[in-house]
C-alpha cells in the first residue's frame, strides 16, 4: 500500500496552467500533485560563445528551488554563492531532454532558455520540470512561429516528458512522491518522446542493488506513465 | 494622465492569498497589480552567530527575482555567484521594516526568515514584499502562538506596510508601476506602521532634484496609501 | 546634552585637503571630526558595457574601509571575497549623489570613478564621502577642462553635499558621531545640492517609529548643515 | 568496424597498479587503454557536519582532470574558482557507487575520501575511476583491518565496477574510447556489483532517441564487461 | 645617473609618523619618498584555528593598495572578489619578516594583525610596509606592555627593516623608485634585523641573469641601507 | 648526519621521463627522490589580453598538488574555490624562471602553458617543477620547430634548473627533502641557467636569521647542484 493510497501505476494529479507569465514568450505552471514548478521559456538574443557564428541555435535550461519549497528551509543558492551539484545535474538533464526533440538548425542562431523554478516540492521536481518545460518551450516556439521567425513544426520534432519510478517496500511504483522517494530502495528517472523513444535513463540503487528484471519492470511502468503525460500535454496545447 | 489611467492617489488592485505553501509556517502570495511576490516565513532553529546566547530572537528577510520575472530575462543570481547590490539593499530594507514591529525579546531565541521571491515584476516589488511579508510573518507567529511557543500579540506590535510614491510628468502619484517608475523624476519608498509611525523613508531624485514641498506631498500620498494597505491586511487576516 | 558637547545644530570640524594624491586627476582628504575619508577621482578610458557607443559619460563611486578604521578590526573585504551589503549600498548612494549634479552628455563618452576609502571612522562616513568626493570630482573635471577635453562649467551643474541627522535621546541633532549613531532612535541621511534641491533622503527608525513632524525637523537641520558644507566647499576650491 | 578494430564486446586493455602513492592508505593507477586515472583512498579524522555524532561512517569521492589530460588544454578548475557541473556529477556518481558496497555502520564514525585524478583521458574516465577507486578503497580498508580498526570483510560487502556502452554507427559496443564517445548516438554508463546487482544506470541519447530493445542490448554488453572487470580486480588484489 | 639624481647608495627621504590612528593599538604612516603606507597593528582576541590551544601567539599581516595608489587606477580587489597573487605574496612576506623578530611564546595566545595599506605607490611598497609595520607592531606591544599583558622586551627581540636594491642601467643602486623598478635588469628585496642578520632575500632577474658577484654587491648596498633604516626607527621610537 | 644519510652536497636521485602524455606537445615526469611532478607544455592559440596585438609570445605556468600528494590529505583547491597564496607564489616563480631563458619575440604571438602537477610530494616540489618544466618546454618547442613554426634554437636560449639548499642542524645541505625542510633553520631556492647566471634567489629564515657568510655557502652548494641538474637535462634530451 502506497502512503498516498495510489495504485502502483497511478500517477498523481497532473495539471498544466499556460500563460502564467506576463513577460515570457512561453510559460507553464506544472503540478504533479503537491510538486509545483513554474517554467518560463525566454527567447534571447545572445548565444553561448562556443556556438557563435555557427548555423545552429541552442536550447538550455536552468533550475532553482525557492528556499522554502521544501519541508525545511534550504539556504538560497544565490546567497551561498554557487549552484550545488544537484542543481547543476538537474538543469543539465532538463536541457538535454528538451534539445532531444528540437531541430537546432531549423531554430536558427538563437537561444531559448527554459527556467524551471520549484515553488513547492513533493518529489519528482525534475520530471515535472521536463514535462512542463516542454509546454513552455512549445508556446515560445509558437510565439516565434506566429512572428514568422521559424517554422515551429520543423523545429519541434516531438513531445518529451518524464517520470520517476522506483522500488518502494519491494513494490515497483510510478511517480514517487517525497515520502516514497525518501524511503525508496531504487529510484529511476525516465525521459521519453511522444513516439516512445528513450532520451534519458537514470537509475540509482539507494540501498541494495537492483536486478535487471526489476529494472525492466520500472521501464514498463515508465512507458505507461509517459504515454499518459504526453496525452495530457496534447490536451493542454489543444 | 497616468498610463494606467489611475487617479494620482489610486493604488493598483492589491490582493493577499494566504497559505499558499504546504511547508512554510506562514505564507502569502501578494499582488500589487501585475507585481506578484511569493512570501514565506520560516521558523528556524539556528540563530546568526552574533546573537547566540543572548535572550533575543531575530527576524530577517531574503529577496530574489525569478530570472524571467522581468521584461528581459536577467541572469540568475545563483549562477552569477553573488547577490547584486540591489538585491542586498532590498532584503536589508525588508528585514529592518519587519523587525520594526516585532518585540525580539518576546520572540525568544529563535529566528524567522521571510523569503520574498518575485514571480512577476511590474514595479514596486520591495513595497509589495514588505506588505505581503508582514502577512506571512503574522501567520508564522500565529502558528507559533497556537503551539504555545510565544504570545503572538506581545511579539507582533503593529502592522507594517509600504508604498512607493513619485513624481511622474511633474505630478505626484502613488504606487508607481514599471512604466511610471522608469520615467519618474523622483521615486520614494515609504514604510509605515498601522499607527502611522514612519519606519523607513527612501527618496531619490532620478533626474532633477526635488523640493522639500514636493517631498511633503509624496509623504502625504504615502500616508493615505499605507492606511489603505493596512486596512486590506486587516481584512486578509480576519 | 550631546556627548561631544556640541549644540543640536552644530557640525563637527570639517576640513578638505586637496591634491593629496600624486597620481589621481582629482583628490581630497575630507575630515568630519575624527571621520577621515580619502577621495580620489580617476578618469578612465573604458566605459561600463551597457553604456558603450552611446553619447553619454558616466560617474561611478566605490567605497571601502581600511580594516582598522573602526574600533574593532573588521575583516578585509578583499580577503572575504566580496563586498558586503552595506558597502554596496553606500557606494551606490555616493554614485547617484554625484551624478545628480553632472551633465553626462556634456561629459562625453568617458568614465570617472570616485574612490572613497575610509582611513578612520567615527560616524557619518558616507556623508563625508559624498561631500569630499564632490571636491575630488570637481578637481578632476578642472583637470579635464584645462586640457580642453570638456567645458567644466557645463559638466558640473552644482555642488552636492550630505549630512546625517537623527534623534538622539529624543533630541533632533545634526551630524551624528559614532557614539550618537550607535544609540540614535532614528538616523537620516540627506543629500542636497548647492541650490537646496533634494537629491536623496534615507531615514530609518532604529527603535521606535518616528513621526512626520520629527522628520520635518530633521530635514530642517539638514538644510542648515548642508548650506554650511557647501560654503566650505566653495572656500576650499576658491 | 570500430576505429580501434576491437570487437563489439571487447574492452580496451585494463590494468591496475597498486601502491603508487607513498602517503595514501590505499592507491591505484588504473588504465582503460589510454585513459589513466590515479586513485587514492585517504582515511580522514573529520566527518561531514551532517553525520557527526551518528554511528555511521562515510565514503566520498572527488574527481579532477589535469588541465592537459585532454586533446585541448582545459582551464584548471582551481583557477576558474569552481568545479563545473560535469565534475560534480561524476564525483557524486563515484561516491554513490562505492558506498553501495560499503557497510557504513561497520566502518564506524570515520570518513574515507577517494580522489580520482585523470592523468590522461581517452573516454570512460568515470568508469575507470569507479573500477580503480574500488581497489584503492579495498587497500585502505585492508590497511585499517591490519590495524584492527575495522573488520574489513564486514565493511566491504562486494566488488563494484563500471563500464560505458553505447551505440556507435548503429552498432552496440562496449567500453567506448574518445573517438567513439564523440560520435556515439547513445552513451550509457553501468555500475554493477560483483554479484551482478545494478547500482547505477545512466543512459543518454546524444542524437536520436534509443529503443528499449537497444537499451537491453547495452545492458547485456555491460553485464559481460563488468564480469571481466571484477575478475581483473580479483587478480589485482590476490 | 639615476632619474632622481640620487647617489647609488642613497635612499629616498624616509619618515615615520606614529599614532595616526585613533583606534589601533599601534599605527604608523611610513614614507619612502612618494611611497606612503599606512600601517596599523591590531590586537585580536581570536587565533587562527590551527594555533588554538597551543601556548604560542601569532603575528600576521595583510596588504592592500587603494585603487588609485598607482598611475593607472587598478580594480579594487574587494570588487574583483579575490586577492591577487602579488598581494598574497607580499602579505606573506611581511608576516614572515615581522615574526622573525617576535618571540611567539612570550606573546602568549594572542594574535596581532598588521595591516599595511598603500595610500600612494612609487616603488618599494613592500619594503616600506615591513619597515613601518615594525613601528606599528612595536607600539602595539608597548601598549600591551603598559597594560601588563606582556613583557615587551621579551616579545620583541630586535628591529627588522627592508630595502630593495637592483641593477639599473648596469649600475647597482639602493631603494629603487617606480621609474627605476620598471626598467631594472634585476630587482632584489632584502629583509634584515637590527643586528644585521638576514631574514629574507628575494632576487629576480627581470631580463638577463645576474652574476653571483653582482648579487654580492646588492647585498652590500642592502646592508648599508638597512643600517640607516634601523637608525631611523630608533629615532622614531625614542 | 642527514636523515637520508646523504652527503651535504648530495642531491636525491633525479630522473626525467619524457613523452608521458599522449596529448601534450611536450611532457615530462620529473622525480627528485620521492617528489614526483608531472609537467606538460601546451601550445595555445589565445594570448593573455594584455599581450594581444604585440609581436611577442608568452610562457606561463600553473602549479597544482593532488590532494593526497602529501602526508595528510589537503583540501582540493578546485573545491575550495580558489588557489592559495602558496600555489600562486610557486606558479609565478615557475613562469618567471622559464621565461628567463626564452626569447619571447622569437616565439611569435603564441602562448605556451606549462602545467606542473605534483603527484607525490617530499620537499622541493617547486625546484623539481622548474627543472622538469624546462624539459617539457624544450620538447614543445622542438615539436614547433619540426613544424617550422619557430626556430627552436633562437627561442630557447639556455637551460634553466633549480634546487633548494638550506641550513639543517647548523649544516649547509643541498636538495632538502620533506623531513629536512620541516626542521630547517633557513631554506633557500636558487634558479640558475646553464651558463651559471642567476635567475631567482629566494632565501627565508625559518627560525634565527642567517648570516651573509652562510648565505654564500648556500649559493655555492646551489651552483654545484644546478650544474649537475643541467648535465642530467642534457642527457635526457640527447
mmCIF file with all atom_site columns, C-alpha atoms in Angstrom, chain E residues 79-151:
data_model
loop_
_atom_site.group_PDB
_atom_site.id
_atom_site.type_symbol
_atom_site.label_atom_id
_atom_site.label_alt_id
_atom_site.label_comp_id
_atom_site.label_asym_id
_atom_site.label_entity_id
_atom_site.label_seq_id
_atom_site.pdbx_PDB_ins_code
_atom_site.Cartn_x
_atom_site.Cartn_y
_atom_site.Cartn_z
_atom_site.occupancy
_atom_site.B_iso_or_equiv
_atom_site.pdbx_formal_charge
_atom_site.auth_seq_id
_atom_site.auth_comp_id
_atom_site.auth_asym_id
_atom_site.auth_atom_id
_atom_site.pdbx_PDB_model_num
ATOM 1  C CA . UNK E 1 79  ? 35.210 44.146 -6.072 1.00 0.00 ? 79  UNK E CA 1
ATOM 2  C CA . UNK E 1 80  ? 37.199 41.563 -8.036 1.00 0.00 ? 80  UNK E CA 1
ATOM 3  C CA . UNK E 1 81  ? 36.333 39.026 -5.359 1.00 0.00 ? 81  UNK E CA 1
ATOM 4  C CA . UNK E 1 82  ? 39.836 37.898 -4.547 1.00 0.00 ? 82  UNK E CA 1
ATOM 5  C CA . UNK E 1 83  ? 43.310 38.972 -3.594 1.00 0.00 ? 83  UNK E CA 1
ATOM 6  C CA . UNK E 1 84  ? 45.726 38.569 -6.475 1.00 0.00 ? 84  UNK E CA 1
ATOM 7  C CA . UNK E 1 85  ? 48.891 36.515 -6.386 1.00 0.00 ? 85  UNK E CA 1
ATOM 8  C CA . UNK E 1 86  ? 51.076 39.587 -5.893 1.00 0.00 ? 86  UNK E CA 1
ATOM 9  C CA . UNK E 1 87  ? 49.059 40.729 -2.876 1.00 0.00 ? 87  UNK E CA 1
ATOM 10 C CA . UNK E 1 88  ? 49.240 37.338 -1.243 1.00 0.00 ? 88  UNK E CA 1
ATOM 11 C CA . UNK E 1 89  ? 52.951 37.032 -1.915 1.00 0.00 ? 89  UNK E CA 1
ATOM 12 C CA . UNK E 1 90  ? 53.609 40.412 -0.312 1.00 0.00 ? 90  UNK E CA 1
ATOM 13 C CA . UNK E 1 91  ? 51.475 39.913 2.769  1.00 0.00 ? 91  UNK E CA 1
ATOM 14 C CA . UNK E 1 92  ? 53.044 36.543 3.409  1.00 0.00 ? 92  UNK E CA 1
ATOM 15 C CA . UNK E 1 93  ? 56.469 38.183 3.193  1.00 0.00 ? 93  UNK E CA 1
ATOM 16 C CA . UNK E 1 94  ? 55.532 40.954 5.621  1.00 0.00 ? 94  UNK E CA 1
ATOM 17 C CA . UNK E 1 95  ? 54.145 38.445 8.106  1.00 0.00 ? 95  UNK E CA 1
ATOM 18 C CA . UNK E 1 96  ? 57.244 36.222 7.972  1.00 0.00 ? 96  UNK E CA 1
ATOM 19 C CA . UNK E 1 97  ? 59.524 39.232 8.346  1.00 0.00 ? 97  UNK E CA 1
ATOM 20 C CA . UNK E 1 98  ? 57.788 40.555 11.451 1.00 0.00 ? 98  UNK E CA 1
ATOM 21 C CA . UNK E 1 99  ? 57.529 37.123 13.062 1.00 0.00 ? 99  UNK E CA 1
ATOM 22 C CA . UNK E 1 100 ? 61.299 36.735 12.666 1.00 0.00 ? 100 UNK E CA 1
ATOM 23 C CA . UNK E 1 101 ? 61.845 39.235 15.490 1.00 0.00 ? 101 UNK E CA 1
ATOM 24 C CA . UNK E 1 102 ? 58.974 38.189 17.762 1.00 0.00 ? 102 UNK E CA 1
ATOM 25 C CA . UNK E 1 103 ? 59.072 35.547 20.464 1.00 0.00 ? 103 UNK E CA 1
ATOM 26 C CA . UNK E 1 104 ? 55.669 33.982 19.871 1.00 0.00 ? 104 UNK E CA 1
ATOM 27 C CA . UNK E 1 105 ? 55.721 32.082 23.167 1.00 0.00 ? 105 UNK E CA 1
ATOM 28 C CA . UNK E 1 106 ? 56.400 35.241 25.134 1.00 0.00 ? 106 UNK E CA 1
ATOM 29 C CA . UNK E 1 107 ? 53.497 36.880 23.300 1.00 0.00 ? 107 UNK E CA 1
ATOM 30 C CA . UNK E 1 108 ? 51.069 34.346 24.724 1.00 0.00 ? 108 UNK E CA 1
ATOM 31 C CA . UNK E 1 109 ? 47.986 33.045 22.994 1.00 0.00 ? 109 UNK E CA 1
ATOM 32 C CA . UNK E 1 110 ? 47.054 36.249 21.171 1.00 0.00 ? 110 UNK E CA 1
ATOM 33 C CA . UNK E 1 111 ? 47.091 37.409 17.568 1.00 0.00 ? 111 UNK E CA 1
ATOM 34 C CA . UNK E 1 112 ? 48.345 40.724 16.253 1.00 0.00 ? 112 UNK E CA 1
ATOM 35 C CA . UNK E 1 113 ? 47.367 41.659 12.712 1.00 0.00 ? 113 UNK E CA 1
ATOM 36 C CA . UNK E 1 114 ? 49.439 44.291 10.970 1.00 0.00 ? 114 UNK E CA 1
ATOM 37 C CA . UNK E 1 115 ? 47.518 45.916 8.104  1.00 0.00 ? 115 UNK E CA 1
ATOM 38 C CA . UNK E 1 116 ? 49.638 47.687 5.522  1.00 0.00 ? 116 UNK E CA 1
ATOM 39 C CA . UNK E 1 117 ? 47.585 49.777 3.134  1.00 0.00 ? 117 UNK E CA 1
ATOM 40 C CA . UNK E 1 118 ? 49.358 51.652 0.363  1.00 0.00 ? 118 UNK E CA 1
ATOM 41 C CA . UNK E 1 119 ? 47.886 55.137 0.035  1.00 0.00 ? 119 UNK E CA 1
ATOM 42 C CA . UNK E 1 120 ? 50.341 56.125 -2.696 1.00 0.00 ? 120 UNK E CA 1
ATOM 43 C CA . UNK E 1 121 ? 52.796 53.940 -4.583 1.00 0.00 ? 121 UNK E CA 1
ATOM 44 C CA . UNK E 1 122 ? 56.123 54.842 -6.138 1.00 0.00 ? 122 UNK E CA 1
ATOM 45 C CA . UNK E 1 123 ? 58.102 51.599 -5.900 1.00 0.00 ? 123 UNK E CA 1
ATOM 46 C CA . UNK E 1 124 ? 59.212 49.697 -2.820 1.00 0.00 ? 124 UNK E CA 1
ATOM 47 C CA . UNK E 1 125 ? 55.805 49.348 -1.179 1.00 0.00 ? 125 UNK E CA 1
ATOM 48 C CA . UNK E 1 126 ? 56.641 46.009 0.413  1.00 0.00 ? 126 UNK E CA 1
ATOM 49 C CA . UNK E 1 127 ? 59.911 47.205 1.912  1.00 0.00 ? 127 UNK E CA 1
ATOM 50 C CA . UNK E 1 128 ? 58.258 50.341 3.292  1.00 0.00 ? 128 UNK E CA 1
ATOM 51 C CA . UNK E 1 129 ? 55.461 48.181 4.699  1.00 0.00 ? 129 UNK E CA 1
ATOM 52 C CA . UNK E 1 130 ? 57.879 45.934 6.574  1.00 0.00 ? 130 UNK E CA 1
ATOM 53 C CA . UNK E 1 131 ? 59.884 48.855 7.914  1.00 0.00 ? 131 UNK E CA 1
ATOM 54 C CA . UNK E 1 132 ? 56.833 50.854 9.006  1.00 0.00 ? 132 UNK E CA 1
ATOM 55 C CA . UNK E 1 133 ? 54.947 47.755 10.094 1.00 0.00 ? 133 UNK E CA 1
ATOM 56 C CA . UNK E 1 134 ? 57.680 47.135 12.627 1.00 0.00 ? 134 UNK E CA 1
ATOM 57 C CA . UNK E 1 135 ? 56.945 50.544 14.203 1.00 0.00 ? 135 UNK E CA 1
ATOM 58 C CA . UNK E 1 136 ? 53.211 49.784 14.409 1.00 0.00 ? 136 UNK E CA 1
ATOM 59 C CA . UNK E 1 137 ? 53.968 46.397 15.926 1.00 0.00 ? 137 UNK E CA 1
ATOM 60 C CA . UNK E 1 138 ? 56.396 47.971 18.406 1.00 0.00 ? 138 UNK E CA 1
ATOM 61 C CA . UNK E 1 139 ? 53.764 50.451 19.516 1.00 0.00 ? 139 UNK E CA 1
ATOM 62 C CA . UNK E 1 140 ? 51.117 47.758 19.848 1.00 0.00 ? 140 UNK E CA 1
ATOM 63 C CA . UNK E 1 141 ? 53.469 45.697 22.018 1.00 0.00 ? 141 UNK E CA 1
ATOM 64 C CA . UNK E 1 142 ? 54.277 48.781 24.092 1.00 0.00 ? 142 UNK E CA 1
ATOM 65 C CA . UNK E 1 143 ? 50.541 49.321 24.586 1.00 0.00 ? 143 UNK E CA 1
ATOM 66 C CA . UNK E 1 144 ? 50.265 45.728 25.774 1.00 0.00 ? 144 UNK E CA 1
ATOM 67 C CA . UNK E 1 145 ? 53.300 46.091 27.999 1.00 0.00 ? 145 UNK E CA 1
ATOM 68 C CA . UNK E 1 146 ? 51.813 49.172 29.671 1.00 0.00 ? 146 UNK E CA 1
ATOM 69 C CA . UNK E 1 147 ? 48.753 47.068 30.487 1.00 0.00 ? 147 UNK E CA 1
ATOM 70 C CA . UNK E 1 148 ? 50.959 44.296 31.924 1.00 0.00 ? 148 UNK E CA 1
ATOM 71 C CA . UNK E 1 149 ? 49.775 41.834 29.309 1.00 0.00 ? 149 UNK E CA 1
ATOM 72 C CA . UNK E 1 150 ? 53.307 41.046 28.202 1.00 0.00 ? 150 UNK E CA 1
ATOM 73 C CA . UNK E 1 151 ? 56.934 41.904 28.820 1.00 0.00 ? 151 UNK E CA 1
#
